């Protein structure tokens, strides 16, 4: 059974950089797209981007200039960095797996990130 | 970006009712449309993919249909565990985008 678990700081100050990790078990990291999505009351569900190991990541154009995604297949971990944070980045951040037929079949439980001084 | 518009934003229903939720895309997404169920404090759960394919383990009272820009999710014989929020999502082009959600509430 696939299990994804996000981890991160919880509270980040404005203008700083957010670093999140998604730990994966029960699945081959090398064989799928891995996606980051966030959810806020203001913006609903927002696709941040996705990465396929060994291939360039694809980012939401609205966030591209502030994003970096990477994956460590040996540790079975995904990483997301978002810089120049503002209050608008406050959200629950999810990682998810994308499989055949372009479906997001497995999700982590999400981690709440609050941007505040 | 492709805009996804769901309606209604909320619906009140009773156990045993049939509920139909619609999703409209601002441009053609072919059949690359998924539906998710989300309960409070949980991640979205995949119900339907490719517009009409039922995800493994999802009860058959859930069904989807549509192609192009207009899609529906139908819940037949609503069960107590179905009271939740439902989202559509297009997977035709990046960035993937989601509808605003439909809350199914107890009447």
Coordinates of N, CA and C in Angstrom, one line a residue:
Chain A
X1 N 0.8 -1.2 0.0 CA 0.0 0.0 0.0 C 0.9 1.2 0.0
X2 N 0.5 2.2 -0.9 CA 1.3 3.4 -1.0 C 1.0 4.3 0.2
X3 N 2.1 4.9 0.8 CA 1.9 5.8 1.9 C 2.8 7.0 1.6
X4 N 2.2 8.2 1.7 CA 3.0 9.5 1.6 C 2.8 10.3 2.8
X5 N 3.9 10.9 3.3 CA 3.9 11.7 4.5 C 4.6 12.9 4.3
X6 N 3.9 14.1 4.4 CA 4.6 15.4 4.3 C 5.1 15.8 5.6
X7 N 6.2 16.5 5.6 CA 6.8 17.1 6.8 C 7.3 18.5 6.5
X8 N 7.2 19.4 7.5 CA 7.7 20.7 7.3 C 7.6 21.5 8.6
X9 N 7.9 22.8 8.5 CA 8.1 23.6 9.7 C 6.8 24.1 10.3
X10 N 5.7 24.1 9.6 CA 4.5 24.6 10.3 C 4.3 26.1 10.2
X11 N 5.3 26.8 10.7 CA 5.2 28.3 10.7 C 6.5 28.8 10.1
X12 N 6.3 29.7 9.1 CA 7.4 30.4 8.4 C 7.1 31.9 8.4
X13 N 8.2 32.6 8.4 CA 8.1 34.1 8.4 C 8.0 34.6 7.0
X14 N 7.3 35.7 6.8 CA 7.2 36.3 5.4 C 8.6 36.6 4.9
X15 N 8.7 36.4 3.6 CA 10.0 36.6 2.8 C 10.9 35.4 2.9
X16 N 10.7 34.5 3.8 CA 11.6 33.4 4.0 C 11.3 32.3 3.0
X17 N 12.0 31.2 3.0 CA 11.9 30.1 2.1 C 11.3 28.9 2.9
X18 N 10.2 28.3 2.3 CA 9.6 27.1 2.8 C 10.3 25.8 2.2
X19 N 10.6 24.9 3.1 CA 11.1 23.6 2.6 C 10.3 22.5 3.2
X20 N 9.7 21.7 2.3 CA 8.9 20.6 2.6 C 9.5 19.3 2.1
X21 N 9.2 18.2 2.8 CA 9.6 16.9 2.4 C 8.4 16.0 2.4
X22 N 8.4 15.1 1.4 CA 7.4 14.1 1.3 C 8.1 12.7 1.3
X23 N 7.8 11.9 2.3 CA 8.4 10.6 2.4 C 7.5 9.6 1.8
X24 N 8.0 8.7 1.0 CA 7.2 7.7 0.2 C 7.5 6.3 0.6
X25 N 6.5 5.5 0.8 CA 6.7 4.1 1.0 C 5.7 3.3 0.2
X26 N 6.0 2.1 -0.1 CA 5.1 1.2 -0.8 C 4.9 1.4 -2.3
X27 N 5.8 2.2 -2.8 CA 5.8 2.5 -4.3 C 7.2 2.7 -4.8
X28 N 7.3 2.5 -6.1 CA 8.6 2.8 -6.8 C 8.6 4.3 -7.1
X29 N 9.6 5.0 -6.6 CA 9.6 6.5 -6.8 C 10.0 6.8 -8.2
X30 N 10.8 5.8 -8.9 CA 11.3 6.1 -10.2 C 10.3 6.0 -11.3
X31 N 9.1 5.5 -11.0 CA 8.2 5.1 -12.1 C 6.9 5.9 -12.2
X32 N 6.9 7.0 -11.5 CA 5.7 7.8 -11.5 C 6.0 9.3 -11.5
X33 N 5.0 10.1 -11.8 CA 5.0 11.5 -11.5 C 4.6 11.7 -10.1
X34 N 5.3 12.7 -9.4 CA 5.0 13.1 -8.1 C 4.6 14.5 -8.0
X35 N 3.6 14.8 -7.4 CA 2.9 16.1 -7.5 C 2.8 16.8 -6.1
X36 N 2.9 18.1 -6.2 CA 2.6 18.9 -5.0 C 1.3 19.8 -5.3
X37 N 0.5 19.8 -4.3 CA -0.8 20.5 -4.4 C -1.0 21.2 -3.1
X38 N -1.6 22.4 -3.1 CA -1.9 23.1 -1.8 C -3.4 23.5 -1.8
X39 N -3.9 23.7 -0.6 CA -5.3 24.0 -0.4 C -5.4 25.1 0.6
X40 N -6.1 26.1 0.2 CA -6.4 27.2 1.1 C -7.9 27.6 1.0
X41 N -8.4 28.3 2.0 CA -9.8 28.8 1.9 C -9.9 29.8 0.8
X42 N -8.8 30.6 0.5 CA -8.9 31.6 -0.5 C -8.8 31.1 -1.9
X43 N -7.9 30.2 -2.1 CA -7.6 29.7 -3.5 C -8.1 28.3 -3.8
X44 N -8.7 27.6 -2.8 CA -9.1 26.2 -3.1 C -7.9 25.3 -3.3
X45 N -8.1 24.3 -4.1 CA -7.0 23.4 -4.4 C -6.2 23.9 -5.6
X46 N -4.9 24.0 -5.4 CA -4.0 24.6 -6.4 C -2.9 23.7 -6.7
X47 N -2.8 23.3 -7.9 CA -1.6 22.5 -8.4 C -0.4 23.3 -8.4
X48 N 0.6 22.8 -7.7 CA 1.9 23.5 -7.6 C 2.8 23.1 -8.7
X49 N 2.9 21.8 -8.9 CA 3.8 21.2 -9.9 C 4.0 19.8 -9.7
X50 N 4.8 19.2 -10.6 CA 5.1 17.7 -10.6 C 6.5 17.5 -11.1
X51 N 7.0 16.3 -10.7 CA 8.3 15.9 -11.1 C 8.3 14.4 -11.4
X52 N 9.0 14.1 -12.5 CA 9.2 12.6 -12.8 C 10.7 12.5 -12.7
X53 N 11.2 11.5 -11.8 CA 12.6 11.3 -11.6 C 13.4 11.3 -12.9
X54 N 14.4 12.1 -13.0 CA 15.2 12.1 -14.2 C 14.8 13.0 -15.3
X55 N 13.6 13.7 -15.0 CA 13.0 14.6 -16.0 C 12.8 16.0 -15.4
X56 N 12.9 17.0 -16.1 CA 12.7 18.3 -15.6 C 11.3 18.5 -15.0
X57 N 11.2 19.2 -13.9 CA 9.9 19.4 -13.2 C 9.1 20.3 -14.0
X58 N 7.8 20.2 -13.8 CA 6.8 21.1 -14.4 C 6.2 21.9 -13.3
X59 N 6.1 23.2 -13.5 CA 5.6 24.1 -12.4 C 4.4 24.9 -12.9
X60 N 3.5 25.2 -11.9 CA 2.5 26.2 -12.2 C 3.1 27.5 -12.5
X61 N 2.7 28.0 -13.7 CA 3.3 29.3 -14.1 C 3.1 30.4 -13.1
X62 N 2.0 30.4 -12.3 CA 1.8 31.4 -11.3 C 2.8 31.4 -10.2
X63 N 3.5 30.3 -10.0 CA 4.4 30.1 -8.9 C 5.8 29.8 -9.4
X64 N 6.0 29.6 -10.7 CA 7.3 29.1 -11.2 C 8.5 29.8 -10.7
X65 N 8.4 31.1 -10.7 CA 9.7 31.9 -10.3 C 10.1 31.7 -8.9
X66 N 9.2 31.1 -8.1 CA 9.6 30.9 -6.6 C 9.7 29.5 -6.2
X67 N 9.7 28.5 -7.2 CA 9.6 27.1 -6.8 C 10.9 26.4 -7.2
X68 N 11.1 25.3 -6.4 CA 12.1 24.3 -6.8 C 11.6 22.9 -6.3
X69 N 11.6 22.0 -7.2 CA 11.2 20.6 -6.8 C 12.4 19.7 -7.1
X70 N 12.5 18.7 -6.3 CA 13.5 17.7 -6.5 C 13.1 16.3 -5.9
X71 N 13.8 15.3 -6.2 CA 13.5 14.0 -5.7 C 14.8 13.2 -5.5
X72 N 14.8 12.5 -4.4 CA 15.9 11.6 -4.0 C 15.3 10.2 -4.1
X73 N 15.6 9.5 -5.2 CA 15.0 8.1 -5.3 C 15.6 7.1 -4.3
X74 N 16.8 7.3 -3.9 CA 17.4 6.4 -3.0 C 16.8 6.5 -1.6
X75 N 16.5 7.7 -1.2 CA 15.8 7.9 0.1 C 14.3 7.9 0.0
X76 N 13.8 7.8 -1.2 CA 12.3 7.8 -1.5 C 11.7 9.1 -0.9
X77 N 12.3 10.2 -1.2 CA 11.7 11.5 -0.7 C 11.6 12.5 -1.9
X78 N 10.6 13.3 -1.7 CA 10.4 14.5 -2.6 C 10.6 15.7 -1.8
X79 N 11.0 16.7 -2.5 CA 11.3 18.0 -1.8 C 10.7 19.1 -2.6
X80 N 10.2 20.1 -1.8 CA 9.6 21.3 -2.4 C 10.1 22.5 -1.7
X81 N 10.6 23.5 -2.4 CA 11.0 24.7 -1.9 C 10.3 25.9 -2.5
X82 N 9.7 26.7 -1.7 CA 9.0 27.9 -2.1 C 9.7 29.1 -1.5
X83 N 10.2 30.1 -2.3 CA 10.8 31.2 -1.6 C 9.9 32.5 -1.7
X84 N 10.4 33.5 -1.0 CA 9.7 34.8 -1.0 C 8.3 34.6 -0.5
X85 N 8.1 34.0 0.6 CA 6.8 33.7 1.1 C 6.0 34.9 1.5
X86 N 4.7 34.9 1.3 CA 3.8 35.9 1.8 C 2.6 35.1 2.4
X87 N 1.7 35.9 3.1 CA 0.6 35.3 3.7 C -0.3 34.5 2.8
X88 N -0.2 34.8 1.5 CA -1.0 34.1 0.5 C -0.5 32.7 0.3
X89 N 0.7 32.4 0.8 CA 1.2 31.0 0.7 C 0.7 30.1 1.8
X90 N 0.0 30.7 2.8 CA -0.5 29.9 3.9 C -1.6 28.9 3.3
X91 N -1.3 27.6 3.6 CA -2.2 26.6 3.0 C -1.8 25.2 3.6
X92 N -2.6 24.3 3.4 CA -2.3 22.9 3.6 C -1.6 22.4 2.3
X93 N -0.4 21.8 2.5 CA 0.4 21.3 1.3 C 0.3 19.8 1.3
X94 N 0.0 19.3 0.1 CA -0.1 17.8 -0.1 C 0.9 17.4 -1.1
X95 N 1.4 16.2 -0.9 CA 2.1 15.5 -2.0 C 1.2 14.4 -2.5
X96 N 1.3 14.0 -3.8 CA 0.4 13.0 -4.3 C 1.1 12.3 -5.5
X97 N 0.7 11.1 -5.8 CA 1.2 10.3 -6.9 C 0.3 10.4 -8.1
X98 N 0.9 10.6 -9.2 CA 0.1 10.6 -10.5 C 0.4 9.3 -11.2
X99 N -0.6 8.5 -11.5 CA -0.4 7.3 -12.3 C -1.1 7.2 -13.6
X100 N -1.2 6.1 -14.2 CA -1.8 5.9 -15.5 C -3.2 6.6 -15.6
X101 N -3.5 7.1 -16.7 CA -4.7 7.8 -17.0 C -4.7 9.1 -16.2
X102 N -3.5 9.6 -15.9 CA -3.4 10.9 -15.3 C -4.2 11.2 -14.0
X103 N -4.2 10.1 -13.2 CA -5.0 10.3 -12.0 C -4.1 10.3 -10.8
X104 N -4.6 11.2 -9.8 CA -3.9 11.3 -8.5 C -4.5 10.3 -7.5
X105 N -3.8 9.2 -7.5 CA -4.5 8.1 -6.8 C -4.1 8.0 -5.3
X106 N -3.0 8.5 -4.9 CA -2.5 8.4 -3.5 C -2.0 9.8 -3.1
X107 N -2.5 10.2 -1.9 CA -2.2 11.5 -1.3 C -1.6 11.4 0.1
X108 N -0.8 12.3 0.4 CA -0.4 12.4 1.8 C -1.5 13.0 2.6
X109 N -1.4 13.1 3.9 CA -2.4 13.6 4.8 C -2.4 15.2 4.8
X110 N -1.3 15.7 4.3 CA -1.2 17.2 4.2 C -0.5 17.8 5.4
X111 N 0.2 18.9 5.2 CA 0.8 19.6 6.3 C 0.5 21.1 6.2
X112 N 0.0 21.6 7.3 CA -0.4 23.0 7.3 C 0.9 23.9 7.5
X113 N 0.9 24.9 6.6 CA 2.0 25.9 6.6 C 1.4 27.2 6.8
X114 N 1.8 27.9 7.8 CA 1.3 29.3 8.1 C 2.4 30.2 7.9
X115 N 2.2 31.3 7.1 CA 3.2 32.3 6.9 C 2.8 33.5 7.7
X116 N 3.6 33.8 8.7 CA 3.2 34.9 9.7 C 4.5 35.3 10.4
X117 N 4.5 36.6 10.7 CA 5.6 37.1 11.5 C 5.3 37.0 13.0
Chain B
X1 N -4.7 29.1 -18.3 CA -5.1 28.0 -17.5 C -6.6 27.7 -17.8
X2 N -6.9 26.4 -17.7 CA -8.3 26.0 -17.9 C -9.1 26.2 -16.6
X3 N -10.2 26.9 -16.6 CA -11.0 27.1 -15.5 C -12.0 26.0 -15.3
X4 N -12.2 25.5 -14.1 CA -13.2 24.5 -13.9 C -14.3 25.1 -13.0
X5 N -15.5 25.0 -13.4 CA -16.6 25.6 -12.7 C -17.6 24.4 -12.3
X6 N -17.8 24.3 -11.0 CA -18.7 23.3 -10.4 C -20.0 23.9 -10.0
X7 N -21.1 23.2 -10.1 CA -22.4 23.6 -9.6 C -23.1 22.3 -9.2
X8 N -24.0 22.5 -8.1 CA -24.0 23.7 -7.3 C -22.8 23.8 -6.4
X9 N -22.7 24.8 -5.6 CA -21.6 24.9 -4.7 C -21.9 24.1 -3.4
X10 N -23.2 23.9 -3.2 CA -23.6 23.1 -2.1 C -25.0 22.5 -2.4
X11 N -25.3 21.3 -1.8 CA -26.6 20.7 -2.0 C -27.0 20.0 -0.7
X12 N -28.2 20.1 -0.4 CA -28.8 19.4 0.8 C -29.5 18.2 0.4
X13 N -29.2 17.1 0.9 CA -29.8 15.8 0.5 C -30.0 14.9 1.7
X14 N -30.8 13.9 1.5 CA -31.1 12.9 2.5 C -30.5 11.6 2.1
X15 N -30.3 10.7 3.1 CA -29.8 9.4 2.8 C -30.8 8.7 1.8
X16 N -30.3 8.1 0.8 CA -31.1 7.4 -0.2 C -31.4 8.3 -1.5
X17 N -31.1 9.6 -1.4 CA -31.3 10.5 -2.5 C -30.2 10.2 -3.6
X18 N -30.6 10.7 -4.8 CA -29.6 10.8 -5.9 C -29.1 12.2 -6.0
X19 N -27.8 12.4 -6.1 CA -27.2 13.7 -6.2 C -26.4 13.8 -7.5
X20 N -26.6 14.9 -8.2 CA -25.8 15.1 -9.4 C -25.1 16.4 -9.3
X21 N -23.8 16.3 -9.5 CA -22.9 17.5 -9.5 C -22.3 17.7 -10.9
X22 N -22.3 18.9 -11.3 CA -21.8 19.2 -12.7 C -20.5 20.0 -12.6
X23 N -19.7 19.8 -13.6 CA -18.4 20.5 -13.7 C -18.2 20.9 -15.2
X24 N -17.9 22.1 -15.4 CA -17.7 22.7 -16.7 C -16.3 23.2 -16.9
X25 N -15.7 22.8 -17.9 CA -14.3 23.3 -18.2 C -14.4 24.5 -19.2
X26 N -13.5 25.4 -19.1 CA -13.5 26.6 -19.9 C -13.0 26.3 -21.3
X27 N -12.4 25.2 -21.5 CA -12.0 24.7 -22.8 C -12.0 23.2 -22.8
X28 N -11.9 22.6 -24.0 CA -11.9 21.1 -24.2 C -10.8 20.4 -23.4
X29 N -11.3 19.5 -22.5 CA -10.3 18.7 -21.8 C -10.4 17.2 -22.2
X30 N -11.1 16.9 -23.3 CA -11.3 15.6 -23.8 C -12.0 14.8 -22.6
X31 N -11.4 13.6 -22.3 CA -12.0 12.9 -21.1 C -11.1 12.9 -19.9
X32 N -10.1 13.9 -19.9 CA -9.2 13.9 -18.8 C -9.8 14.7 -17.6
X33 N -10.7 14.1 -17.0 CA -11.4 14.7 -15.9 C -11.5 13.7 -14.7
X34 N -11.2 14.1 -13.6 CA -11.3 13.3 -12.4 C -12.2 13.9 -11.3
X35 N -12.7 13.1 -10.5 CA -13.5 13.5 -9.4 C -12.9 13.0 -8.0
X36 N -13.0 13.9 -7.0 CA -12.4 13.5 -5.7 C -13.4 13.8 -4.7
X37 N -13.4 13.1 -3.6 CA -14.2 13.3 -2.4 C -13.2 13.8 -1.3
X38 N -13.6 14.8 -0.5 CA -12.8 15.2 0.6 C -13.7 15.4 1.8
X39 N -13.2 14.8 2.9 CA -13.8 15.0 4.2 C -13.0 15.9 5.1
X40 N -13.6 16.5 6.1 CA -12.9 17.5 6.9 C -11.6 16.9 7.5
X41 N -10.5 17.6 7.3 CA -9.2 17.2 7.9 C -8.5 16.1 7.1
X42 N -9.0 15.7 6.0 CA -8.4 14.6 5.2 C -8.0 15.1 3.8
X43 N -7.2 14.3 3.2 CA -6.8 14.6 1.8 C -7.9 14.2 0.9
X44 N -8.0 14.8 -0.3 CA -8.9 14.3 -1.3 C -8.7 12.8 -1.6
X45 N -9.8 12.2 -1.9 CA -9.8 10.8 -2.3 C -10.3 10.6 -3.7
X46 N -9.6 9.9 -4.6 CA -10.0 9.7 -6.0 C -11.2 8.8 -6.1
X47 N -12.2 9.3 -6.8 CA -13.4 8.5 -7.0 C -13.5 8.0 -8.5
X48 N -13.3 8.9 -9.4 CA -13.5 8.7 -10.8 C -12.3 9.3 -11.6
X49 N -11.8 8.6 -12.6 CA -10.8 9.2 -13.5 C -11.2 8.9 -14.9
X50 N -10.5 9.7 -15.8 CA -10.9 9.6 -17.2 C -12.4 9.7 -17.4
X51 N -13.0 10.6 -16.7 CA -14.4 11.0 -16.8 C -15.4 10.0 -16.3
X52 N -15.1 8.7 -16.6 CA -16.1 7.7 -16.3 C -15.6 6.4 -15.7
X53 N -14.3 6.3 -15.4 CA -13.7 5.1 -14.8 C -13.7 5.2 -13.3
X54 N -14.3 4.1 -12.7 CA -14.4 4.1 -11.3 C -13.1 3.6 -10.7
X55 N -12.5 4.3 -9.8 CA -11.3 3.9 -9.1 C -11.5 2.6 -8.3
X56 N -10.5 1.8 -8.2 CA -10.6 0.6 -7.4 C -11.0 0.8 -6.0
X57 N -12.0 0.1 -5.6 CA -12.5 0.2 -4.2 C -13.6 1.2 -4.0
X58 N -13.9 2.0 -5.0 CA -15.0 3.0 -4.8 C -16.3 2.4 -5.1
X59 N -17.3 2.6 -4.3 CA -18.6 2.0 -4.5 C -19.2 2.3 -5.8
X60 N -20.0 1.4 -6.4 CA -20.6 1.6 -7.7 C -21.7 2.6 -7.7
X61 N -22.1 3.1 -6.6 CA -23.2 4.1 -6.6 C -22.6 5.5 -7.1
X62 N -21.3 5.5 -7.2 CA -20.6 6.7 -7.8 C -20.4 6.4 -9.3
X63 N -20.8 7.4 -10.1 CA -20.6 7.3 -11.5 C -20.3 8.7 -12.1
X64 N -19.5 8.6 -13.2 CA -19.2 9.9 -13.9 C -19.4 9.7 -15.4
X65 N -19.7 10.9 -16.0 CA -19.9 10.9 -17.5 C -19.5 12.3 -18.0
X66 N -19.3 12.3 -19.3 CA -19.1 13.6 -20.0 C -17.8 13.5 -20.8
X67 N -17.7 14.5 -21.7 CA -16.5 14.6 -22.6 C -16.5 16.1 -23.1
X68 N -15.2 16.5 -23.3 CA -15.1 17.8 -23.8 C -15.1 18.9 -22.7
X69 N -16.2 19.5 -22.5 CA -16.3 20.6 -21.5 C -17.3 20.4 -20.4
X70 N -18.2 19.4 -20.6 CA -19.3 19.2 -19.6 C -19.3 17.8 -19.0
X71 N -19.3 17.8 -17.7 CA -19.2 16.5 -17.0 C -20.1 16.5 -15.8
X72 N -20.5 15.3 -15.4 CA -21.3 15.1 -14.2 C -20.8 14.0 -13.3
X73 N -21.0 14.1 -12.0 CA -20.8 13.1 -11.1 C -22.1 12.8 -10.5
X74 N -22.5 11.5 -10.5 CA -23.8 11.1 -9.9 C -23.5 10.2 -8.7
X75 N -24.2 10.5 -7.6 CA -24.2 9.6 -6.5 C -25.6 9.0 -6.3
X76 N -25.7 7.7 -6.6 CA -27.0 7.1 -6.4 C -27.2 6.6 -5.0
X77 N -28.4 6.7 -4.5 CA -28.7 6.2 -3.1 C -27.6 6.7 -2.1
X78 N -27.6 7.9 -1.8 CA -26.6 8.6 -1.0 C -26.6 7.9 0.4
X79 N -25.3 7.6 0.8 CA -25.1 6.9 2.1 C -24.6 7.9 3.1
X80 N -24.7 7.6 4.4 CA -24.2 8.6 5.4 C -22.7 9.0 5.3
X81 N -21.9 8.1 4.8 CA -20.5 8.4 4.6 C -20.2 9.2 3.4
X82 N -21.2 9.5 2.6 CA -21.0 10.3 1.4 C -21.1 11.8 1.6
X83 N -21.5 12.2 2.8 CA -21.6 13.6 3.1 C -20.2 14.2 3.2
X84 N -19.9 15.0 2.2 CA -18.5 15.5 2.1 C -18.5 16.5 1.0
X85 N -17.3 17.0 0.6 CA -17.1 17.9 -0.5 C -16.5 17.2 -1.6
X86 N -17.0 17.5 -2.8 CA -16.5 16.9 -4.0 C -15.9 17.9 -5.0
X87 N -14.8 17.5 -5.6 CA -14.0 18.4 -6.5 C -13.8 17.7 -7.8
X88 N -13.9 18.4 -8.9 CA -13.5 17.9 -10.2 C -12.1 18.5 -10.5
X89 N -11.4 17.8 -11.4 CA -10.0 18.3 -11.7 C -9.7 17.9 -13.2
X90 N -9.2 18.8 -13.9 CA -8.9 18.5 -15.3 C -7.4 18.1 -15.4
X91 N -7.1 17.0 -16.2 CA -5.8 16.6 -16.3 C -5.3 16.6 -17.8
X92 N -6.0 17.5 -18.6 CA -5.7 17.6 -20.0 C -4.4 18.4 -20.3
X93 N -4.2 19.4 -19.5 CA -3.0 20.2 -19.7 C -2.6 20.8 -18.4
X94 N -1.3 21.1 -18.4 CA -0.6 21.8 -17.2 C -0.8 23.3 -17.3
X95 N -1.1 24.0 -16.2 CA -1.3 23.4 -14.9 C -2.6 22.7 -14.7
X96 N -2.6 21.6 -14.0 CA -3.8 20.9 -13.7 C -4.6 21.9 -12.8
X97 N -5.9 21.8 -13.0 CA -6.8 22.8 -12.2 C -8.0 22.1 -11.7
X98 N -8.5 22.6 -10.6 CA -9.6 22.0 -9.8 C -10.8 22.9 -9.8
X99 N -12.0 22.3 -9.7 CA -13.2 23.1 -9.5 C -13.2 23.6 -8.0
X100 N -14.2 24.5 -7.8 CA -14.2 25.1 -6.5 C -14.9 24.2 -5.4
X101 N -15.4 23.1 -5.8 CA -16.0 22.2 -4.8 C -17.5 22.3 -4.7
X102 N -18.1 21.1 -4.3 CA -19.5 21.0 -4.0 C -19.7 20.3 -2.7
X103 N -20.3 21.0 -1.8 CA -20.5 20.4 -0.5 C -21.8 19.7 -0.4
X104 N -21.8 18.4 -0.1 CA -23.1 17.6 0.0 C -23.4 17.6 1.5
X105 N -24.5 18.2 1.9 CA -24.9 18.3 3.3 C -26.1 17.5 3.6
X106 N -26.3 17.2 4.8 CA -27.5 16.5 5.3 C -28.7 17.5 5.3
X107 N -29.8 17.1 4.7 CA -31.0 17.9 4.7 C -31.6 17.9 6.1

